[in-house]
Each structure stands twice: as C-alpha cells, then as structure tokens.
CSV table of C-alpha atoms in Angstrom, one decimal:
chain,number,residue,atom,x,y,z
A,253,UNK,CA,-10.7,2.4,10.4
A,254,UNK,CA,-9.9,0.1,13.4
A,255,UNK,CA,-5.9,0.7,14.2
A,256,UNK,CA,-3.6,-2.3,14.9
A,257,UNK,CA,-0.7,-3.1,17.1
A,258,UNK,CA,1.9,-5.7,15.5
A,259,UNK,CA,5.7,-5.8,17.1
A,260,UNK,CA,7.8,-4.0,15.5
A,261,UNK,CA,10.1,-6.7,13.9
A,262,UNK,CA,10.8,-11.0,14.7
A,263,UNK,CA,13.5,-13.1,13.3
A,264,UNK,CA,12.4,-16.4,11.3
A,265,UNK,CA,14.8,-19.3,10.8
A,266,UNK,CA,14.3,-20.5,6.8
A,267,UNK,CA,12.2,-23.5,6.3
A,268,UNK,CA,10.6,-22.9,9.1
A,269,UNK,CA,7.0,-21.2,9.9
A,270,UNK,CA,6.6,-17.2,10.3
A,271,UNK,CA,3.8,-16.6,12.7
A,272,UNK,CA,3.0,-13.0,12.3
A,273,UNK,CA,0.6,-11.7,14.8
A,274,UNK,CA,-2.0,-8.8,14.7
A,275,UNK,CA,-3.8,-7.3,17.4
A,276,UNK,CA,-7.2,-5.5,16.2
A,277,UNK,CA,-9.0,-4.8,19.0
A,278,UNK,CA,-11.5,-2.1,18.0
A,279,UNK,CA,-12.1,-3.9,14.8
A,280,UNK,CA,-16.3,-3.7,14.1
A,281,UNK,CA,-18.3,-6.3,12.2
A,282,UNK,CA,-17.9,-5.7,8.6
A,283,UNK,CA,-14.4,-4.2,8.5
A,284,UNK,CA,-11.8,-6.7,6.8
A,285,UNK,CA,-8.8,-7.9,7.8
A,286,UNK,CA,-5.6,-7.5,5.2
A,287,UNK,CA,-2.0,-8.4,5.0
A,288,UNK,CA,0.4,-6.5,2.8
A,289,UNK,CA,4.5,-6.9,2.4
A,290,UNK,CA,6.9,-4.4,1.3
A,291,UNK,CA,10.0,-6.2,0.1
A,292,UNK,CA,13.2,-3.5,0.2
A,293,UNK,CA,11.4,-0.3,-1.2
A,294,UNK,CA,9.6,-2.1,-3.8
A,295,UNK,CA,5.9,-1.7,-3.6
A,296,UNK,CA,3.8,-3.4,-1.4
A,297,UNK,CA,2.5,-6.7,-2.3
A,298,UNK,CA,-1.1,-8.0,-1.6
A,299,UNK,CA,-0.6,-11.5,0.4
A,300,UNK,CA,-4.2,-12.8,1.9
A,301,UNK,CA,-7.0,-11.1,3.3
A,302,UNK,CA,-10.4,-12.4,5.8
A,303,UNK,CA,-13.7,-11.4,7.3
A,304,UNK,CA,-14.0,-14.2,9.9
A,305,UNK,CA,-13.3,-17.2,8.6
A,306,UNK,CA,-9.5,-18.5,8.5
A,307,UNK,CA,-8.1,-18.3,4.7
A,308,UNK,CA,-5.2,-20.3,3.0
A,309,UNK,CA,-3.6,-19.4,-0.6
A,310,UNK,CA,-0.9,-20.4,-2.0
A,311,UNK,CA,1.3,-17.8,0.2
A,312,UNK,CA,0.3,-17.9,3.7
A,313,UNK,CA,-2.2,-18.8,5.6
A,314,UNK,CA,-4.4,-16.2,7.5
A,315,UNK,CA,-5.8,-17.0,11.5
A,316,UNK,CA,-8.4,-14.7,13.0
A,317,UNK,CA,-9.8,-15.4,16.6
A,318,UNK,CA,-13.1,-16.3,17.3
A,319,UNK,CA,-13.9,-12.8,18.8
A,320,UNK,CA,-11.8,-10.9,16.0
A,321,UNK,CA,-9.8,-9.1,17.9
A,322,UNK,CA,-6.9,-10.7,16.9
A,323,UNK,CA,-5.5,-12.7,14.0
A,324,UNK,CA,-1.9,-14.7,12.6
A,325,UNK,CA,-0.7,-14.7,9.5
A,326,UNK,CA,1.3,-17.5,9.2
A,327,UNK,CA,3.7,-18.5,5.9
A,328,UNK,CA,4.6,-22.1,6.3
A,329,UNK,CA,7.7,-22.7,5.5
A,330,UNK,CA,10.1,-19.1,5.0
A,331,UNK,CA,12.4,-18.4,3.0
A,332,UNK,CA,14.8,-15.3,2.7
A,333,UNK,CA,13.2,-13.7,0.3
A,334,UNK,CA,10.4,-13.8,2.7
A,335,UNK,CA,12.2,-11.1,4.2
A,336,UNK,CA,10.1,-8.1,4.5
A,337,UNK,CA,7.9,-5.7,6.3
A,338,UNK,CA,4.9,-7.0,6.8
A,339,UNK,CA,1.5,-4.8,7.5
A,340,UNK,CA,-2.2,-5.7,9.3
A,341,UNK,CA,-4.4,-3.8,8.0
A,342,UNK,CA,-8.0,-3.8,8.8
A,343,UNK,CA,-10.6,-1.8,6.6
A,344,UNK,CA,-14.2,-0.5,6.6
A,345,UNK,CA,-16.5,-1.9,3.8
A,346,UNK,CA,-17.1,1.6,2.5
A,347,UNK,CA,-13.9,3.3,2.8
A,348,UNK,CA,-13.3,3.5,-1.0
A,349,UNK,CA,-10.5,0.8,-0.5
A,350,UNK,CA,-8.1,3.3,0.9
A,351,UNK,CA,-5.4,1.6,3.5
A,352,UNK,CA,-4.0,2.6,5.7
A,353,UNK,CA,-0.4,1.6,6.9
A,354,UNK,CA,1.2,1.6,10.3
A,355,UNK,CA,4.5,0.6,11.4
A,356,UNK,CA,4.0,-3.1,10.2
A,357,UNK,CA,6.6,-6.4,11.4
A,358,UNK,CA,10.2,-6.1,9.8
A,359,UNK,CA,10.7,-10.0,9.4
A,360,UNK,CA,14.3,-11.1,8.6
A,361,UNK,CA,14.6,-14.9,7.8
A,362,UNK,CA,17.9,-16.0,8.7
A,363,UNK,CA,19.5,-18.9,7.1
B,28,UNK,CA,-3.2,-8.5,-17.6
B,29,UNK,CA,-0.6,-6.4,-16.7
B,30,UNK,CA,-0.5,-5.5,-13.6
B,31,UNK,CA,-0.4,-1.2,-12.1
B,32,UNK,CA,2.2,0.9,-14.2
B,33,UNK,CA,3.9,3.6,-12.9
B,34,UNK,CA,6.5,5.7,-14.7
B,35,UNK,CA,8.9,6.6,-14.7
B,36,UNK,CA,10.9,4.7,-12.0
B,37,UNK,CA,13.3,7.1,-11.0
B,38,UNK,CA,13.1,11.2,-11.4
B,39,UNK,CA,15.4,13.3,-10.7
B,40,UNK,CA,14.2,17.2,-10.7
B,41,UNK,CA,16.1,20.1,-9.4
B,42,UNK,CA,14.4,22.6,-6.6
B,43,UNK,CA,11.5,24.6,-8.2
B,44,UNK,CA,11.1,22.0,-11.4
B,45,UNK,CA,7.8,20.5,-11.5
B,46,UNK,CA,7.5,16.9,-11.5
B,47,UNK,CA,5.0,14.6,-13.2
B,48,UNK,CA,4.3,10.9,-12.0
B,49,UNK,CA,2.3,8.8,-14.3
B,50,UNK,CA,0.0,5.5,-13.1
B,51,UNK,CA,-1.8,3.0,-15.5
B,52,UNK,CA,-3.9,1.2,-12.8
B,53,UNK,CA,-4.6,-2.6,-14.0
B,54,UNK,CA,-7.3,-3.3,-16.7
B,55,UNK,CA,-10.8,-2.8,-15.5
B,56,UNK,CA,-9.8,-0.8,-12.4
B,57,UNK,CA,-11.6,2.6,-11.8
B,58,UNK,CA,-9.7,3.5,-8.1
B,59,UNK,CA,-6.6,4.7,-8.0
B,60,UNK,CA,-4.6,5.5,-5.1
B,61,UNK,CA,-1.5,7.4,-4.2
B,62,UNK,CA,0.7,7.3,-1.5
B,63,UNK,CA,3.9,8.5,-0.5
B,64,UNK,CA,6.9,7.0,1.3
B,65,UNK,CA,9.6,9.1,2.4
B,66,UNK,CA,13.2,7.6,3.5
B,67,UNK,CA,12.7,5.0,6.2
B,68,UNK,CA,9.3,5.8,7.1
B,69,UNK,CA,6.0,4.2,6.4
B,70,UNK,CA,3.3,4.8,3.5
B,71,UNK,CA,1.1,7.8,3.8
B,72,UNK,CA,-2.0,8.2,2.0
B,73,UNK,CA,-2.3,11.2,-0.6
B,74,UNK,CA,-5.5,10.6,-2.5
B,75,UNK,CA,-7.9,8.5,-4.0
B,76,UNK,CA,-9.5,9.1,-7.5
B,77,UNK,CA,-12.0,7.7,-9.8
B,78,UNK,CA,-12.2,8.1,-13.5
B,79,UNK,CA,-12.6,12.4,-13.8
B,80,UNK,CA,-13.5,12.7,-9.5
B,81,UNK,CA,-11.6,13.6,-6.5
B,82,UNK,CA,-13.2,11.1,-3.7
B,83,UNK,CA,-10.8,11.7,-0.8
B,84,UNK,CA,-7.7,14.4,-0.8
B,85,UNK,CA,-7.4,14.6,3.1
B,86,UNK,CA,-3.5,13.3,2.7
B,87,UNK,CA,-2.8,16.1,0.2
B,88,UNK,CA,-0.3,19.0,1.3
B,89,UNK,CA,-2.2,22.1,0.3
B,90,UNK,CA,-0.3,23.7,-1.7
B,91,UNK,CA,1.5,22.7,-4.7
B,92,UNK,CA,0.2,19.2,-5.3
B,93,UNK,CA,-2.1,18.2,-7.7
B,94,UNK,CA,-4.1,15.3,-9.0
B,95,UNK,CA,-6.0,13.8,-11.7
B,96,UNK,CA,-7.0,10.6,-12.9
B,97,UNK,CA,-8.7,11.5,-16.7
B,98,UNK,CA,-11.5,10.0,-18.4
B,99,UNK,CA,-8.7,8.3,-21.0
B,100,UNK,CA,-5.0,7.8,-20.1
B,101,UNK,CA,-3.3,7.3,-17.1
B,102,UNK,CA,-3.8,9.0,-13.3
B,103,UNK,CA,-0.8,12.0,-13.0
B,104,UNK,CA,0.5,13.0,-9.8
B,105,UNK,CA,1.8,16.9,-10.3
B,106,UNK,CA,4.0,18.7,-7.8
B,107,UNK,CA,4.8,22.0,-8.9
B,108,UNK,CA,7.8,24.0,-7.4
B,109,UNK,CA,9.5,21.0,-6.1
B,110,UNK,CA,11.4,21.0,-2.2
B,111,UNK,CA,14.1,18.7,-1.2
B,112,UNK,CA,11.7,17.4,1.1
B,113,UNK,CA,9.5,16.0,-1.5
B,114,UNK,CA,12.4,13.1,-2.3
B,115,UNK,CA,10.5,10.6,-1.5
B,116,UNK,CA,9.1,6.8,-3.4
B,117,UNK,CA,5.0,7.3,-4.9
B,118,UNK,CA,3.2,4.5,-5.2
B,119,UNK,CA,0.1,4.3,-7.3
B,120,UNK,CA,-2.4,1.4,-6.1
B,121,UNK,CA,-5.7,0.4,-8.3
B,122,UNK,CA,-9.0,-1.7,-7.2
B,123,UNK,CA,-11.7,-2.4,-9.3
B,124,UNK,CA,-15.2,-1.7,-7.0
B,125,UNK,CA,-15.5,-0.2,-3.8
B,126,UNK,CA,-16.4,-3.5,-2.1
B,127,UNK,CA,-14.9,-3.9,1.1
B,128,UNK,CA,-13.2,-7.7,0.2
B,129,UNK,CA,-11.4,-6.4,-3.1
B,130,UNK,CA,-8.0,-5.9,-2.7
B,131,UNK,CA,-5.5,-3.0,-4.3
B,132,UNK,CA,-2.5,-4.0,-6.4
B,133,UNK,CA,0.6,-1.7,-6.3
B,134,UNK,CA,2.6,-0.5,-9.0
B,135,UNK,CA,6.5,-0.7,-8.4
B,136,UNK,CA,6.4,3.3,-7.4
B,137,UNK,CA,8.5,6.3,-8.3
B,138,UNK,CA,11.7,7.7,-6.6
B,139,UNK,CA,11.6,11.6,-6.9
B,140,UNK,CA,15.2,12.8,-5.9
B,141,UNK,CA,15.2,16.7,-5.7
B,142,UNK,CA,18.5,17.8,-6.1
C-alpha cells in the first residue's frame, strides 16, 4: 500500500472550514483514497472515501488532484467536536480491506 | 442494523490471566479485522479473518496470541499469559466484500489493563 505524509497536527477556528491535506505520492491506479477520525480513544470513524473523482457527503467533502498525488479533505463548517485525529489512508483494490494507519492530523477546533 | 460489537469495554486481567475479547462484526459482514492501539500511539494491524480462515496474521506477536472468527458467533481475540505490556485499546473492524471501495466500520474497542 502507497504511504502518506499529512502534518502532524493544525488548529481550526469553529464555523469555519478544516482543510486537511494528504500527500500520496506513490499512490498507483486502482488504489483508493480513505479518510478515517479517531475521536479521544474511541474507535475510528469512517468519514468519505475516492478513486479520482472529488466526493461530498453529508460530513466533509473529499479533493484529490488531477494527477492523484495529492488530495484535501475538507469539513465545511467545524465544530469542536470535530476535534480529532484524522488519518489518509490509501488502499490497494485487493488488500482484503486491511488499513493501514500512520501518524494521521491531530485537529483541535478552537472556539 | 447495529453497527460492530465489541465486548466487553473494559478488562482488567492480572499478569499470567488469559484474556478474551469478543467482536460481532455488523450484519452481513464476513471480514473482520483487529488492531491494536497502545497508550498514545497509533493503530497497528493484528489480523484479518473470514468466517472459519486466517487471511493475513503478519501483525500477530508469535507467541501467545490467538485468533478466530467461527462459522457461528462472534470473532475472539485470545492472549494467553497476559504482560503489562499488552494494556493496550483492541479494536475490531468488519467489511462486507473484499472490493477495494467498501469501507470498514469499527466497533468502540476494548481497554485491556494488566495489572
């Protein structure tokens, strides 16, 4: 699986928009990209997830570059229980599903 | 549908007890997965099971830990002879196909203090 590189922790003010960024350089043609948040030891929580195309839901919306080596997740409007560590993770088609975590983005909105 | 079950939430097993950790993955999922997360560090990857198979063990310590996800009832996560250094929080994840675009739900994990 392709590795990624996302700072290690940003600072949100509430109500307004959390850009998250990704780098995935190494990322190959039919591996996925996936965002994941761990709220305070709890476990993680599926957020949004992309091949190529941008995707929206009704939690954030997800950005990937033109060339894929990149991508944003973005959550519109913050809030503090937004606050979180958040993880890129890209995946192979046929890995069984298995992720893999790295160090992630500790987000702290602030009021 | 409920989502992944793990129980119980908190265990607390003295050095050289073993410890059982139970996951219900969601309805109609047939992968489970377990991780581990020990005290201000990141998830690790343990194993990944189908209904009565083994797929992939490689995060596994080699001795002492065990698992199985049966044909009926939930996947268990044994560790035998437990170690302080085995307090740690298991999560249990479950997908439903192996298709690249489906994602895993997590269960709320287990904390496993080893006194």
């Amino acid at each position: 699986d392709a590795k990624t590189t996302q700072p290690p922790s940003m600072d949100c003010a509430e109500g307004r928009a959390a850009n998250l960024p990704c780098n995935h350089s190494t990322i190959s043609g039919n591996e996925y990209v996936y965002w994941y948040r761990q709220i305070h030891s709890q476990g993680p929580q599926y957020i949004i997830h992309g091949l190529k195309n941008n995707e929206t839901n009704e939690m954030a919306s997800l950005i990937i570059t033109e060339d894929r080596k990149s991508s944003t997740l973005i959550l519109p409007h913050a809030t503090l229980r937004d606050t979180a560590v958040y993880y890129c993770i890209v995946r192979l088609n046929n890995a069984g599903n298995m992720l893999t975590f790295g160090g992630g983005t500790r987000l702290m909105v602030k009021p | 549908n409920a989502g992944v079950m793990q129980n119980p939430r908190h265990l607390v097993r003295r050095r050289g007890q073993e410890a059982r950790l139970r996951c219900s993955p969601m309805k109609g999922h047939s992968h489970v997965y377990w991780y581990r997360q020990l005290p201000e560090e990141g998830l690790k990857f343990m194993v990944y099971l189908q209904k009565e198979n083994i797929i992939d063990e490689s995060g596994m310590p080699k001795e002492r830990f065990s698992a199985e996800f049966p044909k009926e009832g939930p996947s268990i996560l044994r560790i035998q002879q437990v170690v302080r250094g085995d307090s740690a929080a298991y999560f249990c994840a479950s997908s439903p196909d192996l298709g690249g675009s489906t994602e895993a739900f997590f269960g709320q994990g287990t904390r496993l203090t080893v006194v």
